[in-house]
Short mmCIF file of C-alpha atoms and ligand atoms in Angstrom, two decimals:
data_model
loop_
_atom_site.label_atom_id
_atom_site.label_comp_id
_atom_site.label_asym_id
_atom_site.label_seq_id
_atom_site.Cartn_x
_atom_site.Cartn_y
_atom_site.Cartn_z
CA MET A 232 0.00 0.00 0.00
CA PHE A 233 2.82 2.40 0.86
CA GLU A 234 5.45 0.97 -1.49
CA GLU A 235 5.12 3.64 -4.15
CA VAL A 236 5.41 6.65 -1.82
CA VAL A 237 8.23 5.10 0.20
CA THR A 238 10.15 4.46 -3.02
CA GLY A 239 9.29 8.03 -4.02
CA ILE A 240 10.78 9.37 -0.77
CA ARG A 241 14.00 7.42 -1.38
CA GLN A 242 14.16 8.88 -4.88
CA LEU A 243 13.74 12.44 -3.55
CA PHE A 244 17.00 11.86 -1.70
CA GLY A 245 18.80 10.24 -4.66
CA ASP A 246 18.12 6.66 -3.47
CA PRO A 247 21.33 6.35 -1.43
CA GLU A 248 22.79 3.03 -0.23
CA GLY A 249 22.03 3.50 3.46
CA PRO A 250 19.15 4.84 5.54
CA ILE A 251 17.74 8.32 4.99
CA PRO A 252 17.81 10.17 8.32
CA LEU A 253 14.98 12.36 9.53
CA HIS A 254 17.27 15.36 9.66
CA ALA A 255 21.04 15.53 9.29
CA PRO A 256 23.16 18.63 9.95
CA TRP A 257 25.19 20.02 7.10
CA PHE A 258 28.59 21.72 7.41
CA ASP A 259 30.90 23.19 4.81
CA ARG A 260 34.50 24.38 4.65
CA ALA A 261 33.58 27.79 6.10
CA ASP A 262 32.14 26.08 9.21
CA GLU A 263 35.32 24.03 9.65
CA GLU A 264 37.47 27.15 9.26
CA ALA A 265 35.35 29.07 11.78
CA VAL A 266 35.80 26.36 14.42
CA ALA A 267 39.51 25.94 13.68
CA ALA A 268 40.08 29.70 14.01
CA VAL A 269 38.49 29.74 17.49
CA VAL A 270 40.55 26.72 18.58
CA ARG A 271 43.71 28.49 17.39
CA SER A 272 42.70 31.64 19.27
CA THR A 273 42.18 29.59 22.51
CA PHE A 274 39.00 31.63 23.22
CA VAL A 275 36.80 28.51 23.22
CA SER A 276 34.78 29.19 26.35
CA SER A 277 32.62 31.92 27.88
CA ILE A 278 34.67 34.89 26.65
CA GLY A 279 35.25 35.73 23.01
CA PRO A 280 34.19 38.05 20.21
CA ASP A 281 31.91 35.59 18.41
CA ILE A 282 29.25 35.55 21.14
CA THR A 283 28.37 39.24 20.95
CA ALA A 284 28.78 39.28 17.17
CA PHE A 285 26.38 36.36 16.87
CA GLU A 286 23.82 38.05 19.10
CA GLN A 287 23.90 41.13 16.87
CA GLU A 288 23.66 39.07 13.68
CA LEU A 289 20.76 36.98 14.99
CA ALA A 290 18.91 40.15 15.99
CA GLN A 291 19.47 41.54 12.51
CA VAL A 292 18.35 38.36 10.71
CA THR A 293 15.15 37.98 12.75
CA GLY A 294 14.37 41.66 13.19
CA ALA A 295 14.29 41.22 16.99
CA PRO A 296 15.60 44.35 18.72
CA HIS A 297 17.80 42.24 21.06
CA ALA A 298 19.16 38.68 21.24
CA VAL A 299 21.06 36.83 23.97
CA ALA A 300 22.87 33.55 23.17
CA VAL A 301 22.71 30.61 25.60
CA VAL A 302 23.74 26.93 25.75
CA ASN A 303 20.54 25.46 24.36
CA GLY A 304 16.87 26.11 23.65
CA THR A 305 15.75 24.54 26.92
CA ALA A 306 17.96 26.91 28.93
CA ALA A 307 16.60 29.79 26.84
CA LEU A 308 13.02 28.80 27.75
CA HIS A 309 13.90 28.42 31.42
CA THR A 310 15.51 31.86 31.46
CA ALA A 311 12.58 33.44 29.62
CA LEU A 312 10.09 32.00 32.12
CA VAL A 313 12.17 33.24 35.07
CA LEU A 314 12.17 36.69 33.44
CA ALA A 315 8.39 36.43 32.99
CA GLY A 316 8.18 36.09 36.77
CA CYS A 317 7.21 32.41 36.92
CA GLY A 318 7.84 30.69 40.22
CA PRO A 319 6.52 28.04 42.61
CA GLY A 320 2.74 27.88 42.69
CA ASP A 321 2.18 29.66 39.37
CA LEU A 322 0.38 28.21 36.36
CA VAL A 323 1.69 28.49 32.78
CA LEU A 324 -0.49 27.76 29.75
CA THR A 325 1.01 25.68 26.96
CA GLN A 326 0.26 22.98 24.39
CA PRO A 327 0.73 19.23 25.02
CA PHE A 328 1.63 18.73 21.35
CA THR A 329 5.28 19.83 21.65
CA PHE A 330 8.75 18.56 22.44
CA ILE A 331 8.94 17.85 26.18
CA ALA A 332 11.49 20.66 26.77
CA THR A 333 8.70 23.24 26.49
CA CYS A 334 6.90 21.69 29.47
CA ASN A 335 10.03 20.85 31.48
CA ALA A 336 11.26 24.45 31.33
CA ILE A 337 7.98 25.51 32.98
CA THR A 338 8.49 22.89 35.70
CA TYR A 339 12.11 24.05 36.35
CA THR A 340 10.72 27.37 37.62
CA GLY A 341 8.45 25.63 40.14
CA ALA A 342 5.36 26.56 38.10
CA GLN A 343 2.92 23.98 36.70
CA PRO A 344 1.87 23.67 33.06
CA VAL A 345 -1.79 23.82 32.04
CA PHE A 346 -2.30 21.99 28.75
CA LEU A 347 -4.66 23.48 26.16
CA ASP A 348 -5.50 22.46 22.63
CA ILE A 349 -3.82 23.31 19.33
CA GLU A 350 -5.27 24.53 16.05
CA GLU A 351 -5.79 22.09 13.18
CA ASP A 352 -3.85 24.09 10.60
CA THR A 353 -1.01 25.73 12.55
CA LEU A 354 -0.53 22.93 15.13
CA GLY A 355 0.20 25.80 17.55
CA LEU A 356 -1.65 26.77 20.74
CA SER A 357 -5.22 27.78 19.89
CA PRO A 358 -6.11 31.38 20.90
CA GLU A 359 -9.72 30.26 21.12
CA ALA A 360 -8.90 27.35 23.44
CA VAL A 361 -6.99 29.80 25.65
CA ARG A 362 -9.89 32.27 25.71
CA THR A 363 -12.44 29.54 26.53
CA TRP A 364 -10.33 28.12 29.36
CA LEU A 365 -9.53 31.53 30.86
CA GLU A 366 -13.18 32.66 30.75
CA ARG A 367 -14.43 29.43 32.29
CA GLU A 368 -11.71 28.75 34.87
CA CYS A 369 -10.22 32.11 35.87
CA GLU A 370 -11.09 35.49 37.31
CA ARG A 371 -9.29 38.81 37.64
CA ARG A 372 -8.14 39.74 41.14
CA ALA A 373 -6.14 42.96 41.65
CA GLY A 374 -4.76 42.85 38.10
CA ARG A 375 -3.82 39.18 38.36
CA CYS A 376 -5.30 36.24 36.49
CA VAL A 377 -6.31 33.74 39.17
CA HIS A 378 -7.37 30.15 38.56
CA LYS A 379 -10.57 29.94 40.63
CA ALA A 380 -10.33 26.26 41.66
CA THR A 381 -6.73 26.38 42.94
CA GLY A 382 -6.22 30.10 43.68
CA ARG A 383 -3.00 29.99 41.64
CA ASN A 384 -1.82 32.85 39.41
CA VAL A 385 -1.70 32.23 35.67
CA ARG A 386 1.61 33.93 35.00
CA ALA A 387 2.67 33.05 31.45
CA CYS A 388 1.72 31.31 28.24
CA VAL A 389 4.10 29.36 25.96
CA PRO A 390 2.90 28.69 22.41
CA MET A 391 5.13 26.77 19.99
CA HIS A 392 5.65 27.12 16.22
CA ALA A 393 5.50 23.40 15.41
CA PHE A 394 7.80 22.06 12.67
CA GLY A 395 8.36 25.69 11.56
CA LEU A 396 4.65 26.49 10.92
CA PRO A 397 3.89 29.98 12.26
CA MET A 398 1.08 29.83 14.85
CA ARG A 399 -1.44 32.69 15.36
CA ILE A 400 0.66 34.72 17.75
CA GLU A 401 -1.18 38.04 17.43
CA ALA A 402 -4.56 36.54 18.30
CA LEU A 403 -3.00 34.69 21.23
CA MET A 404 -1.26 37.85 22.46
CA ALA A 405 -4.61 39.66 22.41
CA GLU A 406 -6.17 37.00 24.68
CA CYS A 407 -3.20 36.93 27.05
CA ASP A 408 -2.78 40.72 27.19
CA ALA A 409 -6.41 41.03 28.27
CA TRP A 410 -5.59 38.89 31.34
CA GLY A 411 -2.09 40.28 32.07
CA ILE A 412 -0.42 37.00 31.08
CA THR A 413 3.12 37.22 29.61
CA VAL A 414 3.65 35.32 26.35
CA VAL A 415 6.91 33.45 25.72
CA GLU A 416 7.18 32.18 22.13
CA ASP A 417 8.92 28.82 21.75
CA ALA A 418 10.40 29.40 18.30
CA ALA A 419 12.94 26.55 18.66
CA GLU A 420 11.89 25.06 15.33
CA SER A 421 10.99 28.15 13.32
CA LEU A 422 14.11 30.14 12.53
CA GLY A 423 13.45 31.44 9.01
CA SER A 424 9.62 31.32 9.33
CA TYR A 425 7.44 34.42 8.91
CA HIS A 426 3.91 35.50 9.83
CA THR A 427 1.40 36.92 7.32
CA ASP A 428 2.59 40.48 8.05
CA GLY A 429 6.21 39.56 7.26
CA ARG A 430 7.26 39.47 10.89
CA HIS A 431 9.74 36.75 11.83
CA THR A 432 8.43 34.17 14.33
CA GLY A 433 9.69 34.98 17.82
CA THR A 434 9.51 38.74 17.36
CA THR A 435 5.93 39.48 18.45
CA ALA A 436 5.88 38.42 22.11
CA PRO A 437 8.10 40.23 24.63
CA LEU A 438 10.15 37.03 25.07
CA ALA A 439 10.98 34.26 22.61
CA THR A 440 13.45 31.43 22.32
CA VAL A 441 15.22 29.53 19.52
CA SER A 442 17.37 26.37 19.41
CA PHE A 443 20.50 25.43 17.50
CA ASN A 444 20.42 21.77 18.49
CA GLY A 445 21.94 19.29 16.00
CA ASN A 446 18.57 18.58 14.37
CA LYS A 447 17.58 22.23 13.76
CA ILE A 448 17.69 24.23 10.51
CA ILE A 449 21.09 25.61 11.56
CA THR A 450 23.18 24.13 14.34
CA CYS A 451 26.30 24.50 16.45
CA GLY A 452 25.92 21.12 18.16
CA GLY A 453 24.10 22.64 21.12
CA GLY A 454 22.98 26.23 21.40
CA GLY A 455 20.03 28.52 21.84
CA ALA A 456 19.03 32.14 22.13
CA LEU A 457 16.46 34.48 23.60
CA LEU A 458 14.86 37.25 21.52
CA PHE A 459 13.58 40.43 23.18
CA GLN A 460 11.66 43.56 22.38
CA ASP A 461 13.04 45.30 25.47
CA GLY A 462 16.72 46.13 26.06
CA ALA A 463 16.50 46.12 29.87
CA LEU A 464 15.04 42.59 29.82
CA ALA A 465 17.82 41.46 27.47
CA ARG A 466 20.49 42.89 29.79
CA ARG A 467 18.85 41.10 32.72
CA ALA A 468 18.92 37.85 30.71
CA LYS A 469 22.61 38.27 29.96
CA HIS A 470 23.30 38.88 33.63
CA LEU A 471 21.28 35.89 34.88
CA THR A 472 22.75 33.52 32.28
CA THR A 473 26.33 34.46 33.22
CA GLN A 474 26.09 33.50 36.91
CA ALA A 475 24.71 36.97 37.84
CA LYS A 476 28.31 38.15 38.28
CA LEU A 477 28.83 41.86 38.80
CA PRO A 478 31.36 43.24 36.33
CA HIS A 479 34.79 43.67 37.93
CA ALA A 480 38.36 43.00 36.80
CA TRP A 481 39.00 40.42 39.51
CA ALA A 482 36.33 40.31 42.23
CA PHE A 483 33.72 37.52 42.40
CA SER A 484 30.53 39.29 43.44
CA HIS A 485 27.09 38.00 42.45
CA ASP A 486 23.76 39.69 43.16
CA ALA A 487 21.39 36.79 42.41
CA VAL A 488 21.30 33.04 41.91
CA GLY A 489 22.36 33.00 38.26
CA TYR A 490 22.88 30.22 35.75
CA ASN A 491 25.85 28.94 33.74
CA TYR A 492 23.90 29.22 30.51
CA ARG A 493 26.23 31.33 28.36
CA LEU A 494 26.92 29.97 24.86
CA PRO A 495 30.66 29.12 24.51
CA ASN A 496 32.59 31.16 21.94
CA LEU A 497 33.43 27.90 20.10
CA ASN A 498 29.74 27.22 19.44
CA ALA A 499 29.09 30.89 18.69
CA ALA A 500 31.70 30.87 15.91
CA LEU A 501 30.09 27.79 14.34
CA VAL A 502 26.55 29.13 14.56
CA ARG A 503 27.64 32.47 13.05
CA SER A 504 28.92 30.56 10.05
CA GLN A 505 25.73 28.46 9.93
CA LEU A 506 23.52 31.57 10.17
CA ARG A 507 24.92 32.73 6.81
CA LYS A 508 23.45 29.55 5.28
CA LEU A 509 19.95 30.08 6.73
CA PRO A 510 18.39 31.59 3.54
CA HIS A 511 19.89 28.77 1.50
CA ASN A 512 18.67 26.07 3.90
CA VAL A 513 15.17 27.56 3.95
CA ALA A 514 15.10 27.62 0.13
CA VAL A 515 16.22 23.97 -0.08
CA LYS A 516 13.60 22.91 2.48
CA ARG A 517 10.81 24.83 0.80
CA ALA A 518 11.72 23.19 -2.53
CA LEU A 519 11.72 19.77 -0.83
CA HIS A 520 8.24 20.54 0.54
CA GLN A 521 6.99 21.18 -3.01
CA ARG A 522 8.39 17.82 -4.09
CA TYR A 523 6.62 16.09 -1.18
CA LEU A 524 3.37 17.85 -2.17
CA ARG A 525 3.70 16.39 -5.66
CA LEU A 526 4.58 12.93 -4.31
CA PHE A 527 1.48 12.77 -2.10
CA ALA A 528 -0.86 14.67 -4.46
CA ASP A 529 -2.96 11.72 -5.64
CA THR A 530 -2.92 9.72 -2.42
CA PRO A 531 -5.39 9.53 0.50
CA TRP A 532 -2.77 11.22 2.70
CA THR A 533 -2.31 14.97 3.14
CA MET A 534 0.83 17.04 3.56
CA VAL A 535 0.58 19.67 6.31
CA GLU A 536 0.97 22.98 4.51
CA GLU A 537 1.95 26.41 5.80
CA PRO A 538 -1.05 28.34 7.22
CA ALA A 539 -2.49 30.73 4.59
CA GLY A 540 -0.33 33.81 4.04
CA THR A 541 2.55 32.63 6.25
CA ARG A 542 5.99 31.53 5.09
CA SER A 543 7.25 28.40 6.85
CA ASN A 544 10.86 27.24 6.94
CA HIS A 545 9.44 23.69 6.55
CA TRP A 546 11.99 22.51 9.08
CA LEU A 547 10.29 19.10 9.29
CA ASN A 548 7.77 18.07 6.66
CA ALA A 549 4.63 16.60 8.19
CA LEU A 550 2.20 14.13 6.64
CA LEU A 551 -1.31 13.38 7.93
CA LEU A 552 -2.35 9.73 7.82
CA ARG A 553 -5.99 8.77 8.35
CA ASP A 554 -5.64 7.15 11.77
CA ARG A 555 -3.09 5.77 14.23
CA THR A 556 -3.19 2.23 12.81
CA GLU A 557 -2.45 3.52 9.33
CA ARG A 558 0.27 5.79 10.75
CA ASP A 559 2.01 2.83 12.39
CA ALA A 560 1.79 0.78 9.20
CA PHE A 561 3.29 3.69 7.25
CA LEU A 562 6.13 4.06 9.77
CA ALA A 563 6.84 0.32 9.59
CA ALA A 564 6.97 0.45 5.76
CA CYS A 565 9.29 3.48 5.88
CA HIS A 566 11.69 1.93 8.38
CA ALA A 567 11.78 -1.39 6.50
CA ALA A 568 12.99 0.64 3.49
CA GLY A 569 15.51 2.72 5.47
CA VAL A 570 13.36 5.87 5.45
CA LEU A 571 13.68 7.12 9.02
CA ALA A 572 10.33 8.90 9.32
CA ARG A 573 8.95 9.28 12.84
CA PRO A 574 5.67 9.98 14.59
CA ALA A 575 4.92 13.32 16.23
CA TRP A 576 5.64 13.55 19.97
CA GLU A 577 3.47 11.65 22.43
CA LEU A 578 1.35 14.29 24.16
CA ALA A 579 2.94 15.73 27.30
CA THR A 580 -0.25 14.80 29.18
CA ASP A 581 0.54 11.13 28.40
CA GLN A 582 3.97 11.37 30.07
CA PRO A 583 4.05 10.30 33.75
CA MET A 584 5.33 13.72 34.96
CA TYR A 585 2.31 15.52 33.53
CA ALA A 586 -0.38 12.83 33.86
CA ASP A 587 -2.18 14.83 36.57
CA ALA A 588 -1.63 18.29 35.09
CA LEU A 589 -4.55 20.69 34.58
CA ARG A 590 -5.89 20.65 31.04
CA GLY A 591 -8.69 21.70 28.71
CA ASP A 592 -10.26 19.74 25.88
CA LEU A 593 -7.36 18.23 23.85
CA SER A 594 -9.16 16.60 20.95
CA VAL A 595 -7.16 18.27 18.14
CA SER A 596 -3.85 17.55 19.92
CA ARG A 597 -4.85 13.90 20.33
CA ASP A 598 -5.95 13.63 16.69
CA ARG A 599 -2.71 15.12 15.38
CA GLN A 600 -0.57 13.00 17.69
CA ASP A 601 -2.29 9.91 16.27
CA ARG A 602 -2.00 10.93 12.63
CA VAL A 603 1.11 13.07 12.04
CA VAL A 604 4.34 11.61 10.70
CA ASN A 605 7.48 13.67 10.10
CA LEU A 606 9.23 12.87 6.85
CA PRO A 607 12.98 13.09 6.18
CA SER A 608 13.70 16.79 5.77
CA SER A 609 17.46 17.39 5.71
CA ALA A 610 18.38 20.61 3.97
CA HIS A 611 21.07 18.77 2.03
CA PRO A 612 19.87 15.43 0.71
C1 PLP B 984 9.70 22.90 20.42
C2 PLP B 984 11.05 22.78 21.09
N1 PLP B 984 11.25 23.43 22.24
C3 PLP B 984 12.42 23.38 22.86
C4 PLP B 984 13.48 22.64 22.36
C5 PLP B 984 14.71 22.56 23.16
O1 PLP B 984 15.86 22.99 22.50
P1 PLP B 984 17.27 22.38 22.88
O2 PLP B 984 17.33 20.97 22.39
O3 PLP B 984 18.24 23.28 22.18
O4 PLP B 984 17.41 22.46 24.36
C6 PLP B 984 13.30 21.95 21.13
C7 PLP B 984 14.31 21.16 20.46
O5 PLP B 984 15.24 20.59 20.75
C8 PLP B 984 12.05 22.01 20.50
O6 PLP B 984 11.83 21.35 19.35
#
C-alpha cells in the first residue's frame, strides 16, 4: 500500500545506499574554518568576540531588537520563564503537542503547566482554546489572572511554532494581554519562518526562544538564544545567564542566583557561520516541501501545509495519515525501506510527569498525535 510513496521518498533523496535520516546537519568548509580559528585563538569558552557578534547578527536576521545567546533552547526557555516572573505555585499555559522541553522548562521554575489544545492548521496553541479556558476557569483579582479552583496565578503562556509552521501569535497575544499573562514564544523550530505580516516568528511576544540543536535548521551542536523587544530585559537575561556576576576585573561578586547558561565562543563561531546559510537552507527545504506535495498529491494522505499567508521554513515536513493504525503501518513500511520517518511527539499529558496536570479539551492535539508523521527533511539530501 505504501510501497510507491516510500520508493518516491527514497528517490527524492537520490536513493542512497544506506538509511535516509529524519534530519542531518550540514557543514561546509567555512564552518570548519570558523571552528579551527576559534581553537587556534584559545577563546573557546565563555569569553570571546563571536558571542556578541552572533547576538547582533541573529537580531538583525530575525528583526528582533535584542538577542542573547545561551547553551541550548531549553535553557533559553527556562531563562525566559524566570524573566516572565514564573515561580513556585504559578500556572503556565502551553500545548501538550510539543517537544517535552517546552513543558520541562515551565516545571524548572516551580510553576505547573496547564495543557490546552492546538489549532488544526497551525498545530500551535489555539487562541480560542486559551480564551475559553480563561473565561471558564479564571477570574481577575487585583490585576492578576487567578485560577478559581486552585487560587494559583496564571503567569505566562508558551505557544510553539510546530515544525516551523507559524502559529497565530497576534490573536493569542490579544487573549493573554487582556488577562495580564506574559507570552513566551517557543520558536525553537521556526528560525526562518514568517507571519502573514512579514514578521519573523519569535519577534511578536516580549520574550521568545530559539534552538541550534543538532537537528535544527542551523546548528552549532548545542545552542540557543532568547529574543527580546526590550533592552532592559535582554540585559537582565545576559546577567542571569552568566552567573549573575557583577562586572569587575578580579572580584567575584554575584547579586542573584544566576545560571551557567552562556553559549561558549566555540559554538558561537560555528553558529555564526551556519547563520549565513539560513536563507539557502530555507530555500532547499521549501523546494523539498513542493516535491513532497507532488509525491502525495494523488494519495489519501495529506501534507501539512503552511497556514495561509505565512511563510514556513518547513523545518520538518509533516504528513497526515488517516488514523493511528495507518500511521504505524506507514512508519513500519518506511523503516523497513531505510526511510527514518517518525511519529509526532506523544502528548505531554501522556507522560508520567504531567499525567495529573490541569488541562482543557485536547481533541485536536490527540488527533494530530495519532496521525502526524514527520518525513525526512534534511536541507542537504
Ligand atoms: C519545540 C522545542 N522546544 C524546545 C526545544 C529545546 O531545544 P534544545 O534541544 O536546544 O534544548 C526543542 C528542540 O530541541 C524544540 O523542538
